C-alpha atoms as a printed R data frame, in Angstrom:
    type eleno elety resid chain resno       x       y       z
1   ATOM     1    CA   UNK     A     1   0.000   0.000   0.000
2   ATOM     2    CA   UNK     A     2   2.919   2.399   0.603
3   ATOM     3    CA   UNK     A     3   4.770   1.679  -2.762
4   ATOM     4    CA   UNK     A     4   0.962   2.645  -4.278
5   ATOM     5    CA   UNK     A     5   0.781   5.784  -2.618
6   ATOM     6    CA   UNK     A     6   3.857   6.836  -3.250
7   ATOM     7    CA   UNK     A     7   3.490   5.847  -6.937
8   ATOM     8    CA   UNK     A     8  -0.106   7.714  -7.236
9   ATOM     9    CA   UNK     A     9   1.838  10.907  -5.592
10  ATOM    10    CA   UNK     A    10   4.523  10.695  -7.931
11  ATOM    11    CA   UNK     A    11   2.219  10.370 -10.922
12  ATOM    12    CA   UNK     A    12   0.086  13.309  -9.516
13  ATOM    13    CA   UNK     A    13   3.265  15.310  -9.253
14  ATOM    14    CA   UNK     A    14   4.169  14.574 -12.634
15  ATOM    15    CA   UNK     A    15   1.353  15.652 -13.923
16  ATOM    16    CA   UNK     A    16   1.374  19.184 -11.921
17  ATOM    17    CA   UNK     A    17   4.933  19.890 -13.168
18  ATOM    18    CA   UNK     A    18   3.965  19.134 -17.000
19  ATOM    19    CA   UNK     A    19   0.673  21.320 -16.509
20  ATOM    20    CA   UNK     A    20   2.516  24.004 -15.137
21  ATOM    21    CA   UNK     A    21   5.254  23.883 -17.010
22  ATOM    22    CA   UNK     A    22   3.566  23.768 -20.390
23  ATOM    23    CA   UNK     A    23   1.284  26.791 -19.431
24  ATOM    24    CA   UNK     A    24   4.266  28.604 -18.697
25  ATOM    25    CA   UNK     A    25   6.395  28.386 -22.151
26  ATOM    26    CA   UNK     A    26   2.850  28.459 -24.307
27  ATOM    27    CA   UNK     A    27   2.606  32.369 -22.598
28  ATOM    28    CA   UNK     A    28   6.025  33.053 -22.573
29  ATOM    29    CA   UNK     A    29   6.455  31.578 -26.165
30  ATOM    30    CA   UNK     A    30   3.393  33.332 -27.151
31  ATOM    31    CA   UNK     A    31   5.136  36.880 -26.014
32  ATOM    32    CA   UNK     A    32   8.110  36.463 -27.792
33  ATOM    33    CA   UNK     A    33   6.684  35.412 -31.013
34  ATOM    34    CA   UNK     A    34   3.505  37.378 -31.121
35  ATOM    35    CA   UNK     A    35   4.881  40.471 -29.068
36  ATOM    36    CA   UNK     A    36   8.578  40.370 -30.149
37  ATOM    37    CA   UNK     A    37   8.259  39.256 -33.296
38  ATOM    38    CA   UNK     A    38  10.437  36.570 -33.685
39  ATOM    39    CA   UNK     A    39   8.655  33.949 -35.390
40  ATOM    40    CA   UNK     A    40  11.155  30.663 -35.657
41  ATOM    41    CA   UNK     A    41   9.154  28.062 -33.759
42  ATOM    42    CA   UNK     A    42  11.391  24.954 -34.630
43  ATOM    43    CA   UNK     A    43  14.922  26.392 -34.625
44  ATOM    44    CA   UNK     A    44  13.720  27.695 -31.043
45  ATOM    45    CA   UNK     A    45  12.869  23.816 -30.025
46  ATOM    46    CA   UNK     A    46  16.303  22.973 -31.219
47  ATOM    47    CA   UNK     A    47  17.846  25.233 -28.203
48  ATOM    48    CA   UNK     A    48  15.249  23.954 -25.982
49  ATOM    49    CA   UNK     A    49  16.646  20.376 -26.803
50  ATOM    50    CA   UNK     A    50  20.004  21.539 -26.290
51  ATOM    51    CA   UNK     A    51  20.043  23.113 -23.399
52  ATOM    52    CA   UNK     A    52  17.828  20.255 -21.953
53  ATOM    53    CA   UNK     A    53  20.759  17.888 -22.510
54  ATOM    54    CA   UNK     A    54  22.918  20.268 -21.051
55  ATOM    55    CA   UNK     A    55  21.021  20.423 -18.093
56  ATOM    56    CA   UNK     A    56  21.138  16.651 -17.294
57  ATOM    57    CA   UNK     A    57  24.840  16.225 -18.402
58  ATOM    58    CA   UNK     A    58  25.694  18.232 -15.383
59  ATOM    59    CA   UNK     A    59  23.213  17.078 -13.086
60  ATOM    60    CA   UNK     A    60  24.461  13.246 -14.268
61  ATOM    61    CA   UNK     A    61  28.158  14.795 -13.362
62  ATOM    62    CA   UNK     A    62  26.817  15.811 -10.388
63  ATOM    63    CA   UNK     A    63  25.326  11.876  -9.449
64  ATOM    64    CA   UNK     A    64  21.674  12.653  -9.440
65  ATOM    65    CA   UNK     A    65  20.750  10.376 -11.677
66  ATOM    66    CA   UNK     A    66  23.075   7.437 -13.050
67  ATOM    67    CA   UNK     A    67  23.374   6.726 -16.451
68  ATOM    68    CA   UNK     A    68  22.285   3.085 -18.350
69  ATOM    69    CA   UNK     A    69  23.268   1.460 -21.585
70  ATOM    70    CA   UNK     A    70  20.746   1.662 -24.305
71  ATOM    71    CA   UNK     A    71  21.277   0.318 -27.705
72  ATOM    72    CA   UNK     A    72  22.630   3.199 -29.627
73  ATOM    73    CA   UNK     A    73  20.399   2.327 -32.709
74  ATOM    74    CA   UNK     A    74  17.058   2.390 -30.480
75  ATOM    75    CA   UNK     A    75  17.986   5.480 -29.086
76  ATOM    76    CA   UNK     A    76  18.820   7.012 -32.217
77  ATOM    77    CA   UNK     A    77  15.885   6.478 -34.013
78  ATOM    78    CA   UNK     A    78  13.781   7.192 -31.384
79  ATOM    79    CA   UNK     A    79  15.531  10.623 -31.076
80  ATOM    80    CA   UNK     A    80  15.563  11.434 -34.654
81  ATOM    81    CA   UNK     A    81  11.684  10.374 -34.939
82  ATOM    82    CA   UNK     A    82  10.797  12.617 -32.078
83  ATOM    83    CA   UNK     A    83  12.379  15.705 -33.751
84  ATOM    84    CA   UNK     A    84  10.813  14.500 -37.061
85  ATOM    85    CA   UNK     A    85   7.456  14.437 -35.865
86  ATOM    86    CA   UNK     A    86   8.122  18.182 -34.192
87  ATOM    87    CA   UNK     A    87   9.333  19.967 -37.695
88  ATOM    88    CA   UNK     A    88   5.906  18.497 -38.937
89  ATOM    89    CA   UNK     A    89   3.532  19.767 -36.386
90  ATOM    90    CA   UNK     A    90   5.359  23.414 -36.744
91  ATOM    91    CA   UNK     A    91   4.858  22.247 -41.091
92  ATOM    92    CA   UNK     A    92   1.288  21.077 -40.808
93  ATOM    93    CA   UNK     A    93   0.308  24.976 -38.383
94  ATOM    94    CA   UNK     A    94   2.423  26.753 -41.064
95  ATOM    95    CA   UNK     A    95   0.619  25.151 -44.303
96  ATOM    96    CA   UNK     A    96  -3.056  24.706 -42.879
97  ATOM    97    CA   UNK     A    97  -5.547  26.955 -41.182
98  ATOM    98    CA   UNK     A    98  -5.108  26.768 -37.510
99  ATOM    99    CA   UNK     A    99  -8.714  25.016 -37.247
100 ATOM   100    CA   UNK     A   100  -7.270  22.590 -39.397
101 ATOM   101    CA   UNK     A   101  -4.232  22.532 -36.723
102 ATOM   102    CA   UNK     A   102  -6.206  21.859 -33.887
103 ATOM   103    CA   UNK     A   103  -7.742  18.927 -35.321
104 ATOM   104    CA   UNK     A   104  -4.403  17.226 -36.372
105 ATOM   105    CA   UNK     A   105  -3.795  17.467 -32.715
106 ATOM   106    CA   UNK     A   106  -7.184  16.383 -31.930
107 ATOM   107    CA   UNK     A   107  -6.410  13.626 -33.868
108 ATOM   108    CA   UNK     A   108  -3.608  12.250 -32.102
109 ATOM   109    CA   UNK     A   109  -5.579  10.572 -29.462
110 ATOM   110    CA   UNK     A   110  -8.330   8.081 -31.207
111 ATOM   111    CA   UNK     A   111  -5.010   7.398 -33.791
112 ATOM   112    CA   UNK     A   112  -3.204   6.294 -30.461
113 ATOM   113    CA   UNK     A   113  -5.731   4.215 -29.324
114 ATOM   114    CA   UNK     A   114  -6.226   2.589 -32.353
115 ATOM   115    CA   UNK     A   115  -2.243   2.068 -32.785
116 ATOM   116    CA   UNK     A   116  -1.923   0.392 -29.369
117 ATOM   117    CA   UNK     A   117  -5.216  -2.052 -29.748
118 ATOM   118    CA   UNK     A   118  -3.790  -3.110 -32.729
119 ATOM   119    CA   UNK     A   119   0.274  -3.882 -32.133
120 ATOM   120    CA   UNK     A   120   0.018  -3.489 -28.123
121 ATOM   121    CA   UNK     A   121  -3.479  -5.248 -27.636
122 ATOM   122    CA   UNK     A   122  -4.140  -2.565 -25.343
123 ATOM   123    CA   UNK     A   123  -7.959  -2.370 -24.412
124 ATOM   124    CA   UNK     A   124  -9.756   0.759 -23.915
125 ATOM   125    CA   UNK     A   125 -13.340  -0.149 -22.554
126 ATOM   126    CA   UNK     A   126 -16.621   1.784 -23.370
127 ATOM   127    CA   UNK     A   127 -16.595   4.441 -20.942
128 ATOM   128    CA   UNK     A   128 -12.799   5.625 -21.230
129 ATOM   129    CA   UNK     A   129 -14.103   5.844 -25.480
130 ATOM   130    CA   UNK     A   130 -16.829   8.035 -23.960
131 ATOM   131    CA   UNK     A   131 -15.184   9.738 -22.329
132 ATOM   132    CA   UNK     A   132 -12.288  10.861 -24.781
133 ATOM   133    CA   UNK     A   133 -14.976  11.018 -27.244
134 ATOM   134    CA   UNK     A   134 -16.425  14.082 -24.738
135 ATOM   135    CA   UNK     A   135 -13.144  15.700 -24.433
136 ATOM   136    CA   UNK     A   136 -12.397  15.875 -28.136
137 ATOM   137    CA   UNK     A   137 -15.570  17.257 -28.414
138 ATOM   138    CA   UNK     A   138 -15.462  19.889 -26.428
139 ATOM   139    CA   UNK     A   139 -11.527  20.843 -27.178
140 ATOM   140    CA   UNK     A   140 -13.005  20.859 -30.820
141 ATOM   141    CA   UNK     A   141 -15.647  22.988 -30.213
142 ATOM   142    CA   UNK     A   142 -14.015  25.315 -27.964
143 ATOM   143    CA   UNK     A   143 -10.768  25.669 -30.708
144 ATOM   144    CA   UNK     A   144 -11.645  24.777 -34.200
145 ATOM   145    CA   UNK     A   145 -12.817  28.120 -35.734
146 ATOM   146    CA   UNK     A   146 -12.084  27.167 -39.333
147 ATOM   147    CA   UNK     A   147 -11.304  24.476 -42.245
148 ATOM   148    CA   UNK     A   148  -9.305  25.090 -44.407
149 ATOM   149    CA   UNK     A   149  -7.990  21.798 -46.534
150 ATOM   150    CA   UNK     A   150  -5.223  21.636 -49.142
151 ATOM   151    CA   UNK     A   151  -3.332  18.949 -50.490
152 ATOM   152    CA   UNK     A   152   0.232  19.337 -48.863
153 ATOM   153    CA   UNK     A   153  -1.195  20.672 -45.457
154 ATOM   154    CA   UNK     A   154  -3.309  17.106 -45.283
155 ATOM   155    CA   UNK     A   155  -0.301  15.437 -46.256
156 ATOM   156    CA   UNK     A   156   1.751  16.831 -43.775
157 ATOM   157    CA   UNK     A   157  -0.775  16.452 -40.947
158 ATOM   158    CA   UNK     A   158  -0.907  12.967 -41.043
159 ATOM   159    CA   UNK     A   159   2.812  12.550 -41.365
160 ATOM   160    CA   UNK     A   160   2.858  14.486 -38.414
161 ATOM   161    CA   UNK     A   161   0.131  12.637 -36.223
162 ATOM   162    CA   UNK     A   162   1.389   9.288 -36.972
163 ATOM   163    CA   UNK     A   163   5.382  10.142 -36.033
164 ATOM   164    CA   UNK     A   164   3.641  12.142 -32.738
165 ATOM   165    CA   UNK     A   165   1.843   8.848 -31.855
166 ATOM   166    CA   UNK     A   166   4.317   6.579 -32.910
167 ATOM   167    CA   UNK     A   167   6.799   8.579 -30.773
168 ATOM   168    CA   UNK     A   168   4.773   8.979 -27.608
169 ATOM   169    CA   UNK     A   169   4.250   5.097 -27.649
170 ATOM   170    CA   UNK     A   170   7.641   4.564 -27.826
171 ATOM   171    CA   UNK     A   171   8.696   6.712 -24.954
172 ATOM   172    CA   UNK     A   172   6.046   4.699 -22.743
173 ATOM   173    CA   UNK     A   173   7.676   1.220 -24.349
174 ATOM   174    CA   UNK     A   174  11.385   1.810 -24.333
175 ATOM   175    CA   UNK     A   175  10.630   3.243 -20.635
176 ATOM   176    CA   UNK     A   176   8.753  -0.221 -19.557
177 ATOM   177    CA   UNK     A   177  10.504  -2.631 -21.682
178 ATOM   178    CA   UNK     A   178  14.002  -1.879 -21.031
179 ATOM   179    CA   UNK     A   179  13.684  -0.389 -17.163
180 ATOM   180    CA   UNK     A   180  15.000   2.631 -17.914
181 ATOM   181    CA   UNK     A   181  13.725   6.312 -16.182
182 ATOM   182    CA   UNK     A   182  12.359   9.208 -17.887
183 ATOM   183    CA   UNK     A   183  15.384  11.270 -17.237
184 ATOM   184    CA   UNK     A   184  17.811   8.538 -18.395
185 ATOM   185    CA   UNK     A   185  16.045   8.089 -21.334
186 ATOM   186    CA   UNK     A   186  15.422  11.825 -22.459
187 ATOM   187    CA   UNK     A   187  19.456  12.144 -21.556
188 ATOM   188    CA   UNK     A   188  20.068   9.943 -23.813
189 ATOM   189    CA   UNK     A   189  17.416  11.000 -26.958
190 ATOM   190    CA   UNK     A   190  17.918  14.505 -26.430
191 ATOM   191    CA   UNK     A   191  20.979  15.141 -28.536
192 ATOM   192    CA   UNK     A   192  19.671  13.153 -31.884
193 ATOM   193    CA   UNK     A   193  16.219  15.383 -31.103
194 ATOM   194    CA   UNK     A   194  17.945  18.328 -31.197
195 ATOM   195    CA   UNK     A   195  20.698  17.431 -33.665
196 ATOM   196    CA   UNK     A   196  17.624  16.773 -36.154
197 ATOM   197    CA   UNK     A   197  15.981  19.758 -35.324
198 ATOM   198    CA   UNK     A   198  19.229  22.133 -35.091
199 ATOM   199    CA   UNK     A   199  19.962  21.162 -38.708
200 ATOM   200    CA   UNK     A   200  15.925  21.624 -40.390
201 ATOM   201    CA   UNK     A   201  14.704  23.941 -38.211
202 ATOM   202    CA   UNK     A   202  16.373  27.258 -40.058
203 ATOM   203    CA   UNK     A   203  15.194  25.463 -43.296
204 ATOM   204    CA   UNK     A   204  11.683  24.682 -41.754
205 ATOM   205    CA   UNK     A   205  11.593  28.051 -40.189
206 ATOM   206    CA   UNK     A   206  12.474  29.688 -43.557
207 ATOM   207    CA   UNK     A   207  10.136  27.504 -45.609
208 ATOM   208    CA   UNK     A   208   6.936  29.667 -43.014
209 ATOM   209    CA   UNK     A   209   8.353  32.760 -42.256
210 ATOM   210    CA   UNK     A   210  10.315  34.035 -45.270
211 ATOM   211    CA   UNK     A   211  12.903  35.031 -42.663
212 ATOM   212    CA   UNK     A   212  16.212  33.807 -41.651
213 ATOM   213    CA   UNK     A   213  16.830  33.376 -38.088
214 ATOM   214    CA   UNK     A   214  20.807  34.032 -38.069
215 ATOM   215    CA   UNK     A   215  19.522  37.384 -40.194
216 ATOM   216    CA   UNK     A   216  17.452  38.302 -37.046
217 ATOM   217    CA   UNK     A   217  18.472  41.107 -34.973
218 ATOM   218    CA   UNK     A   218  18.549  39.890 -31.418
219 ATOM   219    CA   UNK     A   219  17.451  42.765 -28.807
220 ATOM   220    CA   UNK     A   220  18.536  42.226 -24.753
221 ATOM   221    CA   UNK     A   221  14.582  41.811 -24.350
222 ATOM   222    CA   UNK     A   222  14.408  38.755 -26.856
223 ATOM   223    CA   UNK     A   223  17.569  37.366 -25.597
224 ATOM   224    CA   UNK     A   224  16.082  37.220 -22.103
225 ATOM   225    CA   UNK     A   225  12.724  35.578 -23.028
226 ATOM   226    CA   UNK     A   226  14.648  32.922 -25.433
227 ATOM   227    CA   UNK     A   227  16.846  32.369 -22.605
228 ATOM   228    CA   UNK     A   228  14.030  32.175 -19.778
229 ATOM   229    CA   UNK     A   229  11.809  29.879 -22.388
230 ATOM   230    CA   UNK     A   230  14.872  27.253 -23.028
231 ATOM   231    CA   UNK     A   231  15.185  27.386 -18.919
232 ATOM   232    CA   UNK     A   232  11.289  26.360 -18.785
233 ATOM   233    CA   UNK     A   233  11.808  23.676 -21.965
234 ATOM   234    CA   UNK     A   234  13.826  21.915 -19.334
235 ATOM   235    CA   UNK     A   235  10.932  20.948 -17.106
236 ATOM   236    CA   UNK     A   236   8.615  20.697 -19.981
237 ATOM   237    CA   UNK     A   237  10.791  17.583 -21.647
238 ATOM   238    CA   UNK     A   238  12.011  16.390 -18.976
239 ATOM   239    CA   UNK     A   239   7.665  16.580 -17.035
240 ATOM   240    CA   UNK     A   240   6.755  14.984 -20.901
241 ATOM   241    CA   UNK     A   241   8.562  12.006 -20.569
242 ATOM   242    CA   UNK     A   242   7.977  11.539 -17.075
243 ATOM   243    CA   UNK     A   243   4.074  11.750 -16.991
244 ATOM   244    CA   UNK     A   244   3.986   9.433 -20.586
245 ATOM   245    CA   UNK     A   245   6.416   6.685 -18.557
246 ATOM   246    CA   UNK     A   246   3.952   6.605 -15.576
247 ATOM   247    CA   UNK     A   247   0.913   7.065 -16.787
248 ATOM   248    CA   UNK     A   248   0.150   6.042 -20.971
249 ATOM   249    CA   UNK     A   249   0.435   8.156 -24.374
250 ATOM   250    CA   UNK     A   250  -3.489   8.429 -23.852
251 ATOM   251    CA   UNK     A   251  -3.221  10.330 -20.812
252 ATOM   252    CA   UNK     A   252  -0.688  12.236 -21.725
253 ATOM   253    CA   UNK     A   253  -2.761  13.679 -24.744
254 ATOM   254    CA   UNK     A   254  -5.765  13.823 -22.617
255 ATOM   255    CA   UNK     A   255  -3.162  16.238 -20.369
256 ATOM   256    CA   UNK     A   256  -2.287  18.002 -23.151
257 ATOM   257    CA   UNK     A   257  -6.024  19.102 -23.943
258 ATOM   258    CA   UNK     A   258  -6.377  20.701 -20.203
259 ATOM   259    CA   UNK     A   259  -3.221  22.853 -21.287
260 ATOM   260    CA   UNK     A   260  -5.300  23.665 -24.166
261 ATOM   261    CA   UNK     A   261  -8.334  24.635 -21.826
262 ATOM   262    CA   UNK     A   262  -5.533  26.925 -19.247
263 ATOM   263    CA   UNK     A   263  -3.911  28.298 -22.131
264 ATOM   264    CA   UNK     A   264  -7.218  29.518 -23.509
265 ATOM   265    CA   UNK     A   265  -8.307  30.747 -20.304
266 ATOM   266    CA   UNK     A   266  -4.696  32.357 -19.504
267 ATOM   267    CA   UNK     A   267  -4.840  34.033 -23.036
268 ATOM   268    CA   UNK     A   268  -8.198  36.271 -22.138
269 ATOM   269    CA   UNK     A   269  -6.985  36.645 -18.067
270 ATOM   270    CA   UNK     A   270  -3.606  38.106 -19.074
271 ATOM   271    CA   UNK     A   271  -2.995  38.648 -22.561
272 ATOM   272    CA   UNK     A   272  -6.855  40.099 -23.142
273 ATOM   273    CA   UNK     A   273  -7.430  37.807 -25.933
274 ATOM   274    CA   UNK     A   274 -10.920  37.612 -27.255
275 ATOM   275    CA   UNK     A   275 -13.220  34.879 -25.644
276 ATOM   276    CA   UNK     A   276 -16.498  34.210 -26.367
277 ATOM   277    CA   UNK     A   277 -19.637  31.816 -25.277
278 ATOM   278    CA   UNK     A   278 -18.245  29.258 -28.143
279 ATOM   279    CA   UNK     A   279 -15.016  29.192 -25.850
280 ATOM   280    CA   UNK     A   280 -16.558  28.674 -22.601
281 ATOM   281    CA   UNK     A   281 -18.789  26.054 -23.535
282 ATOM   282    CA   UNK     A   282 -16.397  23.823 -25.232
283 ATOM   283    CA   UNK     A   283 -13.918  24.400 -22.268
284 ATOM   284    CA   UNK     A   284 -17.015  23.204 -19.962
285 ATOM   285    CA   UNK     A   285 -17.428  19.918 -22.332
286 ATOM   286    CA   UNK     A   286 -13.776  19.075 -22.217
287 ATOM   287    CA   UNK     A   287 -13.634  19.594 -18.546
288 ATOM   288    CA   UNK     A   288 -16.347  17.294 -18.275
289 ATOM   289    CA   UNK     A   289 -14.872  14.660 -20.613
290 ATOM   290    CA   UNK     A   290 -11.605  15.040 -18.949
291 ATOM   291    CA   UNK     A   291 -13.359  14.571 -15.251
292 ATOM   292    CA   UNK     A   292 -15.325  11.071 -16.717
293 ATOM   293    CA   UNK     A   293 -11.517  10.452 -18.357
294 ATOM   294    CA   UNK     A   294 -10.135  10.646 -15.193
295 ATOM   295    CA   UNK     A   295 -13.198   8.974 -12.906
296 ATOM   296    CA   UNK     A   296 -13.047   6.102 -15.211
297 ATOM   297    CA   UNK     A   297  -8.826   5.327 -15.028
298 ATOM   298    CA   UNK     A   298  -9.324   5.360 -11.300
299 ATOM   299    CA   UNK     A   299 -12.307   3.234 -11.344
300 ATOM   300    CA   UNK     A   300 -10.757   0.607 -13.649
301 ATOM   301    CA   UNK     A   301  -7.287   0.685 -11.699
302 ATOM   302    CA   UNK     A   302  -8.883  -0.226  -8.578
303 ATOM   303    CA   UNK     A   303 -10.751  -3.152 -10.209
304 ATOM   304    CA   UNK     A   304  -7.164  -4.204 -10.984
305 ATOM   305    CA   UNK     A   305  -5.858  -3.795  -8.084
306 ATOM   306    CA   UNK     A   306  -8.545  -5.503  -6.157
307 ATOM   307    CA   UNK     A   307  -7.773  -8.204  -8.675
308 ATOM   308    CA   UNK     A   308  -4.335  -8.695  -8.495
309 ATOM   309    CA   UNK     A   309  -4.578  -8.358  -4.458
310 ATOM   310    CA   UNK     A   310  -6.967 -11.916  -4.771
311 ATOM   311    CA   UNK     A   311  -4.840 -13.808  -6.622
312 ATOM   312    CA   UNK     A   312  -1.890 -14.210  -3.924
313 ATOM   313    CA   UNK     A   313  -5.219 -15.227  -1.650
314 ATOM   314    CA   UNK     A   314  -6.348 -17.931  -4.474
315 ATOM   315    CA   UNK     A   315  -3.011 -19.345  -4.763
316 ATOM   316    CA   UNK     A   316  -3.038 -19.541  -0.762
317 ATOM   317    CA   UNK     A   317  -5.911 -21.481  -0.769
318 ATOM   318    CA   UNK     A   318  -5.499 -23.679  -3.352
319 ATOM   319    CA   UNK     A   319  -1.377 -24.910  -1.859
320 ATOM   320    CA   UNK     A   320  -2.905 -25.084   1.374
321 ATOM   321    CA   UNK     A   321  -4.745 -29.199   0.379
322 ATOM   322    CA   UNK     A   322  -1.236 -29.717  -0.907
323 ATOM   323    CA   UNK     A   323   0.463 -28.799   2.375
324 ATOM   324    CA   UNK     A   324  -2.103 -30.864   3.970
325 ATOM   325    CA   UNK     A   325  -1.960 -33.642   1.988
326 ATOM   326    CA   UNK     A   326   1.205 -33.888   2.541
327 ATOM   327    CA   UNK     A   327   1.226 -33.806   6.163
328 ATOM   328    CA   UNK     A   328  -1.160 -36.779   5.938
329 ATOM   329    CA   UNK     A   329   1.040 -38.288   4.057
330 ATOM   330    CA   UNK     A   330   3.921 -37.907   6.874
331 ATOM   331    CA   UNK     A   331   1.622 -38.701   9.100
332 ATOM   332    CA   UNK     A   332   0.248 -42.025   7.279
333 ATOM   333    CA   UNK     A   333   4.067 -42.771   6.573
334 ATOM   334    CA   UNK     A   334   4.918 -42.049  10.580
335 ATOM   335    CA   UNK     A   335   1.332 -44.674  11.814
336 ATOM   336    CA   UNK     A   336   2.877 -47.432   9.051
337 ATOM   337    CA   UNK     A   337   6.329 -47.858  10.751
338 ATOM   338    CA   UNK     A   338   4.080 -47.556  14.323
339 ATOM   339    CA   UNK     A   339   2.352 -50.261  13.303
340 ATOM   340    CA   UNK     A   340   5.267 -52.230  11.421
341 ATOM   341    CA   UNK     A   341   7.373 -51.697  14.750
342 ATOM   342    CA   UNK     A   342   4.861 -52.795  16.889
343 ATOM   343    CA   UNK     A   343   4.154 -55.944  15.025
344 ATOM   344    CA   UNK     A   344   8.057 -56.859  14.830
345 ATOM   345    CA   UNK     A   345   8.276 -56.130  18.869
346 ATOM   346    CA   UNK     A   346   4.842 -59.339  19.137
347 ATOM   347    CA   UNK     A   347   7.384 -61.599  17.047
């Protein structure tokens, strides 16, 4: 019972630090790029990457967390698939409407489901369907404005959504599979991520913006906000992996909708963005989809664990005949030599 608490307050704090954390760089992001004006998304995710691995190679020289072989191949291809999949999502916002955007991320979580009931044979029951069913709903509502469709933007959406849920899966795998921690694992990826990334993302950048990002003229004020957003990127990778290891890929999407909800909510609190009825109401539907999401996980995990508690019972009862059986058989072994002894002793 201990070893479950503490896991359920770990998870819990995982999830606060990737909920905070996320909020944080979205507005902080958001100021630089809308405010400041500098507009290269992907080249900026590079530095986060970097400076990520940075941060871990000194707190690995520093013993807080201990390195572990992984096969350079997996970790490779992980990497450079996880950095793929960004420079699509930052292709697919550039070259379709943002409606269109927000339902390539909507998208990410029935694809994911149907990925891991097919090669996991993961099973999602009726109510946790409902359930996400709800919260895309309401997300949907709440953030799709328009649809737009072209050729290349569809194309590069689904590139993009099967890479994203390819590579969430496999951080939740490789995790699980080869016993390896969140941090030793992102240690490890982080330098192909933002190898990939450091090498597109001017071209990527380029390709939406028209602009060149070693062109830019760098002020103090967007020095500091690039600097303080890479800072944040630390806890945001570092809170990604760590919720998708304890928790599932679903989950983690299902977290990345209530950003959606805060963001939108933090947007007309401090940065007076518009808001209307459409807004609140499909914030109230995902919060309700995300609360059923949530009921249901917790309903179905205690099932389990009520299950898996009965089993050591089970297998109690059913060894203690044998013991038994096998004390009679001492027992009938022990009366036989009486009786054998006691019949030599009348000869």
């Amino acid at each position: 019972m201990g070893e479950m608490t503490g896991f359920q307050l770990g998870v819990i704090g995982a999830l606060f630090l990737s909920v905070a954390s996320s909020v944080s760089i979205v507005i902080c992001n958001k100021a630089l790029m809308s405010n400041l004006g500098f507009p290269f998304a992907t080249t900026l995710t590079s530095w986060h990457l970097m400076v990520t691995f940075c941060t871990l190679h000194v707190a690995q020289r520093l013993n807080f967390f201990e390195t572990k072989a992984i096969d350079l191949k997996t970790v490779m291809l992980f990497g450079i698939l996880n950095g793929v999949s960004i420079g699509l999502l930052n292709l697919s916002l550039g070259f379709n409407s943002v409606g269109f955007y927000q339902m390539t991320k909507l998208a990410i979580i029935p694809f994911t489901v149907l990925l891991e009931t097919l090669f996991l044979n993961k099973q999602f029951s009726q109510k946790i369907k409902f359930s996400l069913f709800v919260l895309i709903a309401g997300v949907g509502f709440a953030s799709i404005t328009d649809l737009q469709l072209n050729f290349l933007g569809t194309v590069l959406s689904a590139l993009a959504i099967v890479t994203t849920c390819v590579g969430q899966i496999l951080t939740n795998t490789i995790q699980k599979k080869l016993n390896v921690s969140s941090t030793q694992l992102l240690y490890q990826s982080a330098p192909f991520q933002a190898g990939i990334l450091f090498v597109s993302g001017p071209l990527v950048d380029q390709c939406l913006t028209k602009q060149n990002v070693f062109a830019y003229k760098y002020s103090p004020i967007v020095l500091g906000f690039i600097i303080l957003s890479c800072l944040i990127a630390v806890s945001v990778n570092f809170s990604t992996f760590l919720v998708i290891g304890k928790t599932s890929p679903v989950t983690y999407q299902v977290l990345g909708h209530l950003k959606t909800c805060l963001v939108l909510g933090f947007g007309y609190t401090l940065l007076h963005d518009p808001f209307t009825e459409r807004n609140i109401i499909g914030i109230l539907v995902a919060m309700l989809g995300m609360g059923l999401y949530s009921f249901f996980c917790t309903q179905e995990s205690k099932k389990k664990q009520s299950i898996d508690l009965s089993i050591p019972q089970i297998k109690e009862k059913v060894t203690e005949p044998l013991l038994d059986g096998k004390s009679l058989g001492y027992q009938d072994k022990e009366s036989q030599d009486a009786k054998k002894s006691s019949r030599d002793s009348f000869v």
